[in-house]
Short mmCIF file of C-alpha atoms and ligand atoms in Angstrom, two decimals:
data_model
loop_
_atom_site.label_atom_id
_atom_site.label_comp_id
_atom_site.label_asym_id
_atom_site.label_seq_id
_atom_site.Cartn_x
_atom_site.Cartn_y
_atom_site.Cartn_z
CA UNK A 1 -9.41 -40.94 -6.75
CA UNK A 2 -11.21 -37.41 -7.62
CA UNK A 3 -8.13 -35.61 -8.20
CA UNK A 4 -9.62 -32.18 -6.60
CA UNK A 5 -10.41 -33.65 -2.75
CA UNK A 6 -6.84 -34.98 -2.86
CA UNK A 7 -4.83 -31.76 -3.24
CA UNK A 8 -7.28 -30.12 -0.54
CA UNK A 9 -6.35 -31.30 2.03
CA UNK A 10 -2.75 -29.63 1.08
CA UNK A 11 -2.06 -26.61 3.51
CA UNK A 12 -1.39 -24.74 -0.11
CA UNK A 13 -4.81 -25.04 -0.38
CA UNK A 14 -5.14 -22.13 2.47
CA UNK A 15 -4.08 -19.51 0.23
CA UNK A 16 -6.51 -20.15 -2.89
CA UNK A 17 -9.94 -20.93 -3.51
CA UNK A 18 -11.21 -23.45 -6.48
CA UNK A 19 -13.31 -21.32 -9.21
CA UNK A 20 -13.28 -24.55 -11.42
CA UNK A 21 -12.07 -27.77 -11.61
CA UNK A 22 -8.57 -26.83 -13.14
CA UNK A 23 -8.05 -23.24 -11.88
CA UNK A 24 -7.84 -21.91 -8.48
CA UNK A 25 -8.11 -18.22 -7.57
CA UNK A 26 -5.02 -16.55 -5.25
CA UNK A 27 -6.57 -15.14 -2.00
CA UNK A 28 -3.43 -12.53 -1.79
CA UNK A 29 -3.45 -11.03 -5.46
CA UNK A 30 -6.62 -12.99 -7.34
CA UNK A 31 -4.33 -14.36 -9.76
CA UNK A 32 -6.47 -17.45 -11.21
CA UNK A 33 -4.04 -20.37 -12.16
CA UNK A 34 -4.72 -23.72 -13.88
CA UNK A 35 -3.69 -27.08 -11.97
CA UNK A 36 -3.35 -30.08 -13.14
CA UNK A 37 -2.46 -33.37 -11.14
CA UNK A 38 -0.87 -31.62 -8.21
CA UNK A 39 -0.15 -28.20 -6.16
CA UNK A 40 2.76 -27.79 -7.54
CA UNK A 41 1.93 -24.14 -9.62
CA UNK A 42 0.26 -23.00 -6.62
CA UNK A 43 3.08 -23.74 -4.75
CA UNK A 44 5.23 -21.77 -7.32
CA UNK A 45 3.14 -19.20 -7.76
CA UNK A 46 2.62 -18.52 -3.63
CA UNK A 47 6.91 -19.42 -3.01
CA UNK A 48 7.86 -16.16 -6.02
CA UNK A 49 5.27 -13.60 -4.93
CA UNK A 50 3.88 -14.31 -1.71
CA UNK A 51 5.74 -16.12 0.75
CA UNK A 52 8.34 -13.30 1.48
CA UNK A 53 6.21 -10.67 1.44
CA UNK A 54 3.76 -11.91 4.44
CA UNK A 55 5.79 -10.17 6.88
CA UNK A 56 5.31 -6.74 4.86
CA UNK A 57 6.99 -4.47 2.81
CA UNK A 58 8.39 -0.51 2.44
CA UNK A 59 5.44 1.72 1.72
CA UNK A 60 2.85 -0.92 1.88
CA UNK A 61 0.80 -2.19 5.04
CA UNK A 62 0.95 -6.16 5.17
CA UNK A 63 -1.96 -6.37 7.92
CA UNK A 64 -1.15 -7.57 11.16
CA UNK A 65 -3.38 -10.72 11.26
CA UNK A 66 -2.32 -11.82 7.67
CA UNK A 67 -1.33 -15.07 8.99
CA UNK A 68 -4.47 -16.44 9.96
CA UNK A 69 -6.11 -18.47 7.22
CA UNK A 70 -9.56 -18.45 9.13
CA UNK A 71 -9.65 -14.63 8.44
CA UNK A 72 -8.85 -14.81 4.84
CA UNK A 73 -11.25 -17.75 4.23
CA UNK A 74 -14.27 -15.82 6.11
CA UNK A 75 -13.64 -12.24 4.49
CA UNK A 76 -12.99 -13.99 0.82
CA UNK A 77 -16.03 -15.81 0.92
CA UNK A 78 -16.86 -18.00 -2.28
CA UNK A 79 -19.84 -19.73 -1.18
CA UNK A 80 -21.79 -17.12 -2.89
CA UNK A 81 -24.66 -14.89 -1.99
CA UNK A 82 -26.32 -14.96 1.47
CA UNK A 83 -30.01 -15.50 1.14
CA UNK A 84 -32.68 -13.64 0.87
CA UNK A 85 -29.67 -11.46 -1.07
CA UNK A 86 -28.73 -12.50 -4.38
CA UNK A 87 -26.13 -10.21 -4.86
CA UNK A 88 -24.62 -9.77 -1.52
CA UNK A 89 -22.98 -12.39 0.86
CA UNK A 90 -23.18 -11.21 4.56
CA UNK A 91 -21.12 -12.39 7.13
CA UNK A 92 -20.03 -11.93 10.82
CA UNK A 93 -16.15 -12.54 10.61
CA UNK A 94 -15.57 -10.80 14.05
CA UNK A 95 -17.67 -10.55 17.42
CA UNK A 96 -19.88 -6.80 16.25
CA UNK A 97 -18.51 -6.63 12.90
CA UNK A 98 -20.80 -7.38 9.67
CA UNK A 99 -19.03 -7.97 6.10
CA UNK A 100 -20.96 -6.94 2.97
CA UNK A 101 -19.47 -8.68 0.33
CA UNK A 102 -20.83 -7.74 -3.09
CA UNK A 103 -20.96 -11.38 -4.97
CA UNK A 104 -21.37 -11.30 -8.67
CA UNK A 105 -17.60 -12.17 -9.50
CA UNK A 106 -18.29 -13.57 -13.10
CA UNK A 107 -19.73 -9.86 -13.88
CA UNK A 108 -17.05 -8.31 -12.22
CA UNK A 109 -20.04 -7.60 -9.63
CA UNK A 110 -20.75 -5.35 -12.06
CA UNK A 111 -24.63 -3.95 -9.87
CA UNK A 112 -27.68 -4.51 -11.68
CA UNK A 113 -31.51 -4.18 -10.49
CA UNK A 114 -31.10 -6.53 -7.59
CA UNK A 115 -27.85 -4.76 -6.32
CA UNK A 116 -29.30 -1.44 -6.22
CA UNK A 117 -32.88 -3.00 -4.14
CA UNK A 118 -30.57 -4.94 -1.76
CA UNK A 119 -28.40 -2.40 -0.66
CA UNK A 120 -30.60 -0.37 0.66
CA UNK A 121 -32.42 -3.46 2.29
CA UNK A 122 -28.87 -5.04 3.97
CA UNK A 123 -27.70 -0.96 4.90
CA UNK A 124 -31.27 -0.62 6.74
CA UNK A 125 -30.83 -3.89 8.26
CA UNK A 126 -27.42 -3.11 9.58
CA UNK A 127 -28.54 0.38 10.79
CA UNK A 128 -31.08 -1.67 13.41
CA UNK A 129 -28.84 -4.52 13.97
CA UNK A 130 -27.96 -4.00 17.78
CA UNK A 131 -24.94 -6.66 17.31
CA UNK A 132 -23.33 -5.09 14.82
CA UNK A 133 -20.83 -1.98 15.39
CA UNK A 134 -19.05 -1.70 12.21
CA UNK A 135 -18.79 -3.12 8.67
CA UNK A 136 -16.44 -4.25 6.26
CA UNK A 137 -17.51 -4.06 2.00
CA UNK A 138 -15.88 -5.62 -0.25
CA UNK A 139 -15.87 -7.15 -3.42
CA UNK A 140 -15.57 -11.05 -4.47
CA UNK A 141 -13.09 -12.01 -7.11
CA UNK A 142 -10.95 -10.35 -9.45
CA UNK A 143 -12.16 -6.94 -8.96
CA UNK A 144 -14.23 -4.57 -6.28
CA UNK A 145 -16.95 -3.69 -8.66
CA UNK A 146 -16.91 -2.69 -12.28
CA UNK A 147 -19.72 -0.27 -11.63
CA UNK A 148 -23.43 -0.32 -13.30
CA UNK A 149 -24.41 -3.36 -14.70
CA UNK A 150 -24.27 -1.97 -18.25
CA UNK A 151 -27.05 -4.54 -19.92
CA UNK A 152 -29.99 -3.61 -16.63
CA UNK A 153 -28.97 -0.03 -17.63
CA UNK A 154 -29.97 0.12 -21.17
CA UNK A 155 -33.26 -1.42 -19.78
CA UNK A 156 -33.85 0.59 -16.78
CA UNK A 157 -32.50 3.80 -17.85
CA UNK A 158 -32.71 4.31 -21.78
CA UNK A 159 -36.20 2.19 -22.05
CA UNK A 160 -38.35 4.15 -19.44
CA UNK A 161 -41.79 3.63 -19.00
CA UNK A 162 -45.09 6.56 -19.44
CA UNK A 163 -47.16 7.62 -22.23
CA UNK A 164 -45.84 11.51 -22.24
CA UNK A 165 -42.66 13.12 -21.98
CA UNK A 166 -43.50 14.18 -18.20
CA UNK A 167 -44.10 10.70 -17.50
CA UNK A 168 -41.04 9.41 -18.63
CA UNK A 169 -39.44 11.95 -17.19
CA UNK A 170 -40.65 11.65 -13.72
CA UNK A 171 -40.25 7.69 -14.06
CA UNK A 172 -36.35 8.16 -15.13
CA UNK A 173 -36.40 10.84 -11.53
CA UNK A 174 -37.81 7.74 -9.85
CA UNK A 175 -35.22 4.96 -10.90
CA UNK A 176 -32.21 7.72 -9.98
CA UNK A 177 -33.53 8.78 -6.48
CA UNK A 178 -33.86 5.32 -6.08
CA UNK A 179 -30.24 4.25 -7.28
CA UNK A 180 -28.97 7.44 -4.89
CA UNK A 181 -30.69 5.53 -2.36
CA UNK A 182 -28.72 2.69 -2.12
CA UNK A 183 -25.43 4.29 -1.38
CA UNK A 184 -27.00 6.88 1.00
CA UNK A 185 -28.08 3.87 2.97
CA UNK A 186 -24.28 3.46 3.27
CA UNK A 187 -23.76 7.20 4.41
CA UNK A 188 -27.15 6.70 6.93
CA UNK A 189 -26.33 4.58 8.13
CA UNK A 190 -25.09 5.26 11.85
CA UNK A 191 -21.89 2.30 12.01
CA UNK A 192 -19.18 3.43 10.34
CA UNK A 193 -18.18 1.55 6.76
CA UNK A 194 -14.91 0.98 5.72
CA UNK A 195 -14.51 -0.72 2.39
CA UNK A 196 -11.57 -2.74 0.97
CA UNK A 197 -10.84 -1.81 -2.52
CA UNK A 198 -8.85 -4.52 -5.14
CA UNK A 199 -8.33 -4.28 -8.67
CA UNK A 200 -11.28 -2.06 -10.68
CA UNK A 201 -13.04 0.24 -8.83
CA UNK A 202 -15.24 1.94 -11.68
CA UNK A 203 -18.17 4.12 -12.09
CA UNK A 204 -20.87 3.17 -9.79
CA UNK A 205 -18.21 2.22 -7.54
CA UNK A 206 -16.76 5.49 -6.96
CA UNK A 207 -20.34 6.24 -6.40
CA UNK A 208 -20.32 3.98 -3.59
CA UNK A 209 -16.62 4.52 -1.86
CA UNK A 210 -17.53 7.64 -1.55
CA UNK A 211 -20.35 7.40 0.87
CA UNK A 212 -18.22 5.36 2.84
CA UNK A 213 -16.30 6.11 6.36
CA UNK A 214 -13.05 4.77 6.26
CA UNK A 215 -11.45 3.54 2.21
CA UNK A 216 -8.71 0.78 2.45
CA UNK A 217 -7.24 -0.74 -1.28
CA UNK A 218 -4.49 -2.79 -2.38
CA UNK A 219 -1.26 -1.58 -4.36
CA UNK A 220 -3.34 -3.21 -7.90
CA UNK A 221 -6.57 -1.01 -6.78
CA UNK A 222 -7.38 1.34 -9.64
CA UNK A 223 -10.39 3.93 -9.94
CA UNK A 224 -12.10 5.57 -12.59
CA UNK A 225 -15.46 8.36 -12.86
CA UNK A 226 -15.91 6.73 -15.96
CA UNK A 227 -19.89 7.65 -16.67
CA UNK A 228 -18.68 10.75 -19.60
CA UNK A 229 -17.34 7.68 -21.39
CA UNK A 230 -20.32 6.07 -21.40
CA UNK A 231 -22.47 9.66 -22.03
CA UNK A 232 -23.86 10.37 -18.57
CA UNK A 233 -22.94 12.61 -16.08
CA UNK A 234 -22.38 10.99 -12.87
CA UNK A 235 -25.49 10.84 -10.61
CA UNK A 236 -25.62 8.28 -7.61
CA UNK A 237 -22.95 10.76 -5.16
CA UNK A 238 -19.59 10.77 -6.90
CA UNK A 239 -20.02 14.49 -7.93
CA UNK A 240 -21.69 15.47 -4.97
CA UNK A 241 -19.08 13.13 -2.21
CA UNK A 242 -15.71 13.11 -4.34
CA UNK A 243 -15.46 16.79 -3.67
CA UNK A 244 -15.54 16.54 0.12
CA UNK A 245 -12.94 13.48 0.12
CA UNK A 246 -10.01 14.80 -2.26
CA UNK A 247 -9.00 18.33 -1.26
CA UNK A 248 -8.24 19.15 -4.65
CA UNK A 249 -11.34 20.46 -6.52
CA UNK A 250 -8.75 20.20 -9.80
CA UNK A 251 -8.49 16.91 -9.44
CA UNK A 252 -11.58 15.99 -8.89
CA UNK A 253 -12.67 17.74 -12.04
CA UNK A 254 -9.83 16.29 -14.09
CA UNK A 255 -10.78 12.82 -12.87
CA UNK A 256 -15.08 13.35 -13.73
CA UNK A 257 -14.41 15.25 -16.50
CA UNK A 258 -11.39 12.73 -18.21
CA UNK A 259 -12.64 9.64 -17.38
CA UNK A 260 -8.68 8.89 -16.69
CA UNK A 261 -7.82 5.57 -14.07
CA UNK A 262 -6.34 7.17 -10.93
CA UNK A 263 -4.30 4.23 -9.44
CA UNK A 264 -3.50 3.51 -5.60
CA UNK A 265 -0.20 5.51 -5.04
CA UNK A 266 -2.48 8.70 -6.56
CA UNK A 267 -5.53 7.81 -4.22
CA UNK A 268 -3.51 7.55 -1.55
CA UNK A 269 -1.78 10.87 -1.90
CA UNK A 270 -4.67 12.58 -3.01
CA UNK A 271 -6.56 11.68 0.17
CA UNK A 272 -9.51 9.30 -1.36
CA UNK A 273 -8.30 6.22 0.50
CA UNK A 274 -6.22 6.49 3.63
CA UNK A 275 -3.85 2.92 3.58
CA UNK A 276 -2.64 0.93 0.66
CA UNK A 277 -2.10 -3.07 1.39
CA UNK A 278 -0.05 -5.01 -0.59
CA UNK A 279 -2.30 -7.41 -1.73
CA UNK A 280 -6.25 -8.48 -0.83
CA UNK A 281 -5.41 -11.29 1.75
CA UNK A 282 -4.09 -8.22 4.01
CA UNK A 283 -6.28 -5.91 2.65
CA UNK A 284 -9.22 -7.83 4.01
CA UNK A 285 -7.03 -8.54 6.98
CA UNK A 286 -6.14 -4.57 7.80
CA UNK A 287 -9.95 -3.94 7.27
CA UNK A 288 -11.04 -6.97 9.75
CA UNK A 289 -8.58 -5.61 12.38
CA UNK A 290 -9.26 -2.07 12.09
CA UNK A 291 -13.30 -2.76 12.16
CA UNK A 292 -12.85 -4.63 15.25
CA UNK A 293 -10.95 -1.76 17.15
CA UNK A 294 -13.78 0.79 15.56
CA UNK A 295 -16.31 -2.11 17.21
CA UNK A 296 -14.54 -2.57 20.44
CA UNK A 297 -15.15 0.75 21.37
CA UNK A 298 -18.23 2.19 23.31
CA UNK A 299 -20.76 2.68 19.83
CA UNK A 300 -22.69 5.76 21.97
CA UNK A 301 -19.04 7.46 21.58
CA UNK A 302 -18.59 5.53 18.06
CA UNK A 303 -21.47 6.19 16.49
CA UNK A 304 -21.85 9.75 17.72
CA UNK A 305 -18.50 10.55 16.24
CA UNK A 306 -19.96 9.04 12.59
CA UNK A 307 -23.11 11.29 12.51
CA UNK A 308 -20.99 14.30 14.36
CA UNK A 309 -18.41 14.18 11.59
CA UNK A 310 -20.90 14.08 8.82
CA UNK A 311 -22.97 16.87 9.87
CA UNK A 312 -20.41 19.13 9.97
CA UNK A 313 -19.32 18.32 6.79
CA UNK A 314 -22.12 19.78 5.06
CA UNK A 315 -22.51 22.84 8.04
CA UNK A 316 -20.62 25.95 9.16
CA UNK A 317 -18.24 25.00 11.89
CA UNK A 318 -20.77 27.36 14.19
CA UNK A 319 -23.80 24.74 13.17
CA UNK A 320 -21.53 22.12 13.68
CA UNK A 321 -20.56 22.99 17.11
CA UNK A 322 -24.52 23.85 18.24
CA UNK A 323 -25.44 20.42 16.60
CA UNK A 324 -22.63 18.53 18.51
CA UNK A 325 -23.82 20.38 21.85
CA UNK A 326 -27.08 19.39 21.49
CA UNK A 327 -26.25 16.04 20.56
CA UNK A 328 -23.89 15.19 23.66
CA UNK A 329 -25.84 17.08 26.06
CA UNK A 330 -27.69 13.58 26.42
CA UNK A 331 -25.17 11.04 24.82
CA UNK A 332 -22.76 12.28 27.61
CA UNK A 333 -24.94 10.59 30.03
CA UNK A 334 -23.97 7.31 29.11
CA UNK A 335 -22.65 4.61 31.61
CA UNK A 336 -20.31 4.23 28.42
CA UNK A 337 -18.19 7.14 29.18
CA UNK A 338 -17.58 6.24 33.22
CA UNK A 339 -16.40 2.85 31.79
CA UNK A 340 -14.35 3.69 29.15
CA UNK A 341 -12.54 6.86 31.34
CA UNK A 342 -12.09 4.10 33.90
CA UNK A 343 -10.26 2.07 32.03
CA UNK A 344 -8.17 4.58 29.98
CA UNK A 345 -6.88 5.46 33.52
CA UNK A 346 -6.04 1.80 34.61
CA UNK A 347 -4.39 1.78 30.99
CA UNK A 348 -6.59 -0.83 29.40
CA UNK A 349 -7.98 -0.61 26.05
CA UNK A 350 -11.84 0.28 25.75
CA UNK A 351 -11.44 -3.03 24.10
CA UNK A 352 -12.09 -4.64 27.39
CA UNK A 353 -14.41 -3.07 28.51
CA UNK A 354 -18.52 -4.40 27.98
CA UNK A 355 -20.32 -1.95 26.11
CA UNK A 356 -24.63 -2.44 26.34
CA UNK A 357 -26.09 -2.73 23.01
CA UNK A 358 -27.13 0.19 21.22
C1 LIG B 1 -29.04 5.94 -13.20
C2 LIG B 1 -27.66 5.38 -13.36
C3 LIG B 1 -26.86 5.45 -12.10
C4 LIG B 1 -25.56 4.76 -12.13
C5 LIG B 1 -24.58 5.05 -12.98
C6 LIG B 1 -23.36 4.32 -13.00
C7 LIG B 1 -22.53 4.41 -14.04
C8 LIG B 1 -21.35 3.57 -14.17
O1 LIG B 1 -21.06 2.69 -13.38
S1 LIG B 1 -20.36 3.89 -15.54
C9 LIG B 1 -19.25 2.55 -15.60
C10 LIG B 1 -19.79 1.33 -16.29
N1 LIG B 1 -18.81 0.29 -16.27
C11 LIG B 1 -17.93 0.08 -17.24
O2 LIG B 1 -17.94 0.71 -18.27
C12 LIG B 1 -16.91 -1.04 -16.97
C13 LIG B 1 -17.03 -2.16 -17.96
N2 LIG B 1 -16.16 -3.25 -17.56
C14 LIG B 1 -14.81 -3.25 -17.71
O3 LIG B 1 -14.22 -2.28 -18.13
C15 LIG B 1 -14.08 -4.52 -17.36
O4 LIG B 1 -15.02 -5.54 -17.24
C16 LIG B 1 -13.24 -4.44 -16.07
C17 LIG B 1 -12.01 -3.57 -16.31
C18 LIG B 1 -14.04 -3.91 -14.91
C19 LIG B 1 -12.75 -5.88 -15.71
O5 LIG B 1 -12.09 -6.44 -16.83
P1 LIG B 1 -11.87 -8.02 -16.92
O6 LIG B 1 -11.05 -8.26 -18.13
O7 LIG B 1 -11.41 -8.53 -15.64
O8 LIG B 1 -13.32 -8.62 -17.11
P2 LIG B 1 -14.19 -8.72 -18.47
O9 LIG B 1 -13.72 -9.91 -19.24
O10 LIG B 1 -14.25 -7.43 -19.14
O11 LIG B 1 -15.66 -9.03 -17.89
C20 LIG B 1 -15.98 -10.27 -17.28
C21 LIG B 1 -17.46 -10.44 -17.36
O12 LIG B 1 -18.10 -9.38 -16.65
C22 LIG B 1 -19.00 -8.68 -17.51
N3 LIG B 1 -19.01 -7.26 -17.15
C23 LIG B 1 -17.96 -6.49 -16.84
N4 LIG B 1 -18.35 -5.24 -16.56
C24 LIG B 1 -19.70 -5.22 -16.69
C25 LIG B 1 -20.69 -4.20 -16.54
N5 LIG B 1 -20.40 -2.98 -16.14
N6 LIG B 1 -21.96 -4.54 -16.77
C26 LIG B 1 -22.31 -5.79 -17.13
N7 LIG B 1 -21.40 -6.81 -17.29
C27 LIG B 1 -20.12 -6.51 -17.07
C28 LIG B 1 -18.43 -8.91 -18.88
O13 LIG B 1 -19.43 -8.70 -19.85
C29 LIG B 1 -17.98 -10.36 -18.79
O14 LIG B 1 -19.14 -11.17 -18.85
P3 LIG B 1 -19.14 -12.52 -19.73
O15 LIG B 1 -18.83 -12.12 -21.14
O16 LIG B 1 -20.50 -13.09 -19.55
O17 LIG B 1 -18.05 -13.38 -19.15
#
């Protein structure tokens, strides 16, 4: 008998995912372990670091739905990309909520040409997508992302194209407003993004937390501005976004200029991601659960909020206010807002309540 169907159909097997026909890959920590005849290092493996822990921990969130192994299988997807994507797998785990997983896990979904192109295609997407009300992005395998694919860059970037210097020029302009692109798609777009950080979160990853909504990692999550190390200054939105997320212009100058790994405990002191899981089985499961209360909600009141919030980031407080007068002075005409007071005052959640598509 094919000695890979047998242990399957162990309940072990909820917890990992096969990556080859001796190792499996731990959904709560990514730890890849070899096998041989039976479960019996999974087992171990799950029993010393896992099995206690389910119920939580000082310091750490443990994710209320941890328990269900439908979650964890949909939001640690290994089937691979999603057609027409080749780099992204996208999902509906929960009625309103998309996840964007970014699938390149033998590159450490390092993003290369196709990344940066499909981005901006699934954000735009998303943005018209009447059914969906918030998303989840993550990363498949070990790590969230280990930032630019470093072999597309030296083809994209340091072998441009044009017969003169202002050709080149303009043509290297081109490829970075086009690379911005793809995480301002993220920032556009009008459903709040949280994203659900594990392991290495480097370069063109900071790029991309950044223009993100709401940042969630695990206690392993580390993160690091590392383009000086590899001679560039940063330029898809770290220096422009990091700024406006950390309160500490210090830091964020020690961290751009240093290169140094800032690791969960800092990030979540420092303000650049607001909850720190234990590991990415209730990472994924925190994210999932908070998503669906951001979707439950009335999305004239949720999405409002998004584009409010970001305005007056970048205005005056006096701009801010005119803009979110202007804005409400029609959005408070919603049927939304009767609904949703009427059932705050019977003391239900606006989770029950039916929201029209916006
Ligand atoms: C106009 C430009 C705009 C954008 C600018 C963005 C800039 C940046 O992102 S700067 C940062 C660039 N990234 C790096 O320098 C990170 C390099 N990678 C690593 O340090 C490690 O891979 C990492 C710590 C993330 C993970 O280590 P681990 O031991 O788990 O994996 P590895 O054995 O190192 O790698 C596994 C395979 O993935 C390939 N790979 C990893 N990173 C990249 C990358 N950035 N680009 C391309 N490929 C990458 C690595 O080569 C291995 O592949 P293989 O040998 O085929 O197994």
């Amino acid at each position: 008998m094919e000695p890979v169907k047998k242990k399957r159909t162990s309940a072990i097997w909820e917890h990992f995912e096969l990556v080859s026909p001796r190792k499996v890959r731990c959904f709560f920590c990514s730890k890849e372990i070899r096998f041989n005849d039976n479960t019996s290092s999974m087992l171990r493996h799950y029993r010393a670091l896992h099995a206690k822990k389910r119920s939580g921990g000082p310091g750490s969130d443990s994710g209320s739905r941890l328990s269900s192994p439908a979650v964890l299988r949909a939001m640690s997807s290994s089937a691979g990309p999603t057609p027409p994507y080749t780099t992204l797998a996208v999902s509906r785990p929960a009625p309103a909520v998309t996840h964007v997983e970014i699938h390149r896990p033998d590159k450490r979904n390092a993003m290369n040409k196709a990344f940066w192109r499909e981005m901006v295609e699934c954000f735009s997407e998303i943005s018209e997508d009447q059914d969906c009300r918030a998303v989840v992005v993550s990363g498949a395998g070990k790590t969230f992302t280990a930032g630019i694919d470093i072999v597309d860059l030296a083809g994209e970037v340091l072998q441009p194209r044009g017969d003169d210097t202002a050709r080149i020029s303009y043509n290297i302009r081109k490829t970075i407003t086009h690379f911005q692109e793809s995480f301002s798609a993220i920032e556009r777009c009008p459903k709040p993004v949280l994203v659900a950080i594990h392991g290495a979160c480097v370069g063109g990853g900071v790029d991309l937390i950044t223009a993100c909504d709401i940042r969630l990692c695990t206690q392993d999550a580390w993160f690091q501005v590392k383009e000086v190390d590899i001679g560039l200054a940063a330029d898809v939105g770290t220096l422009q976004r990091l700024p406006k997320v950390i309160g500490s212009r210090s830091l964020v100058n020690e961290l751009a200029l240093t290169a140094r790994k800032m690791y969960a405990d800092e990030a979540k002191s420092s303000g650049l991601v607001s909850r720190v899981f234990q590991h990415k089985a209730a990472l994924m499961a925190g994210a999932l659960e908070m998503a669906e209360e951001i979707a439950g909600r009335s999305p004239v009141a949720v999405q409002g909020t998004k584009i409010n919030l970001l305005y007056s980031r970048d205005h005056s407080v006096e701009e801010g206010l005119q803009f979110m007068a202007a804005w409400n002075m029609s959005m408070l005409q919603t049927a939304d807002l009767m609904k949703s007071a009427q059932a705050s005052m019977e003391k239900k959640s606006p989770r029950t309540v039916a929201f029209a598509k916006l």
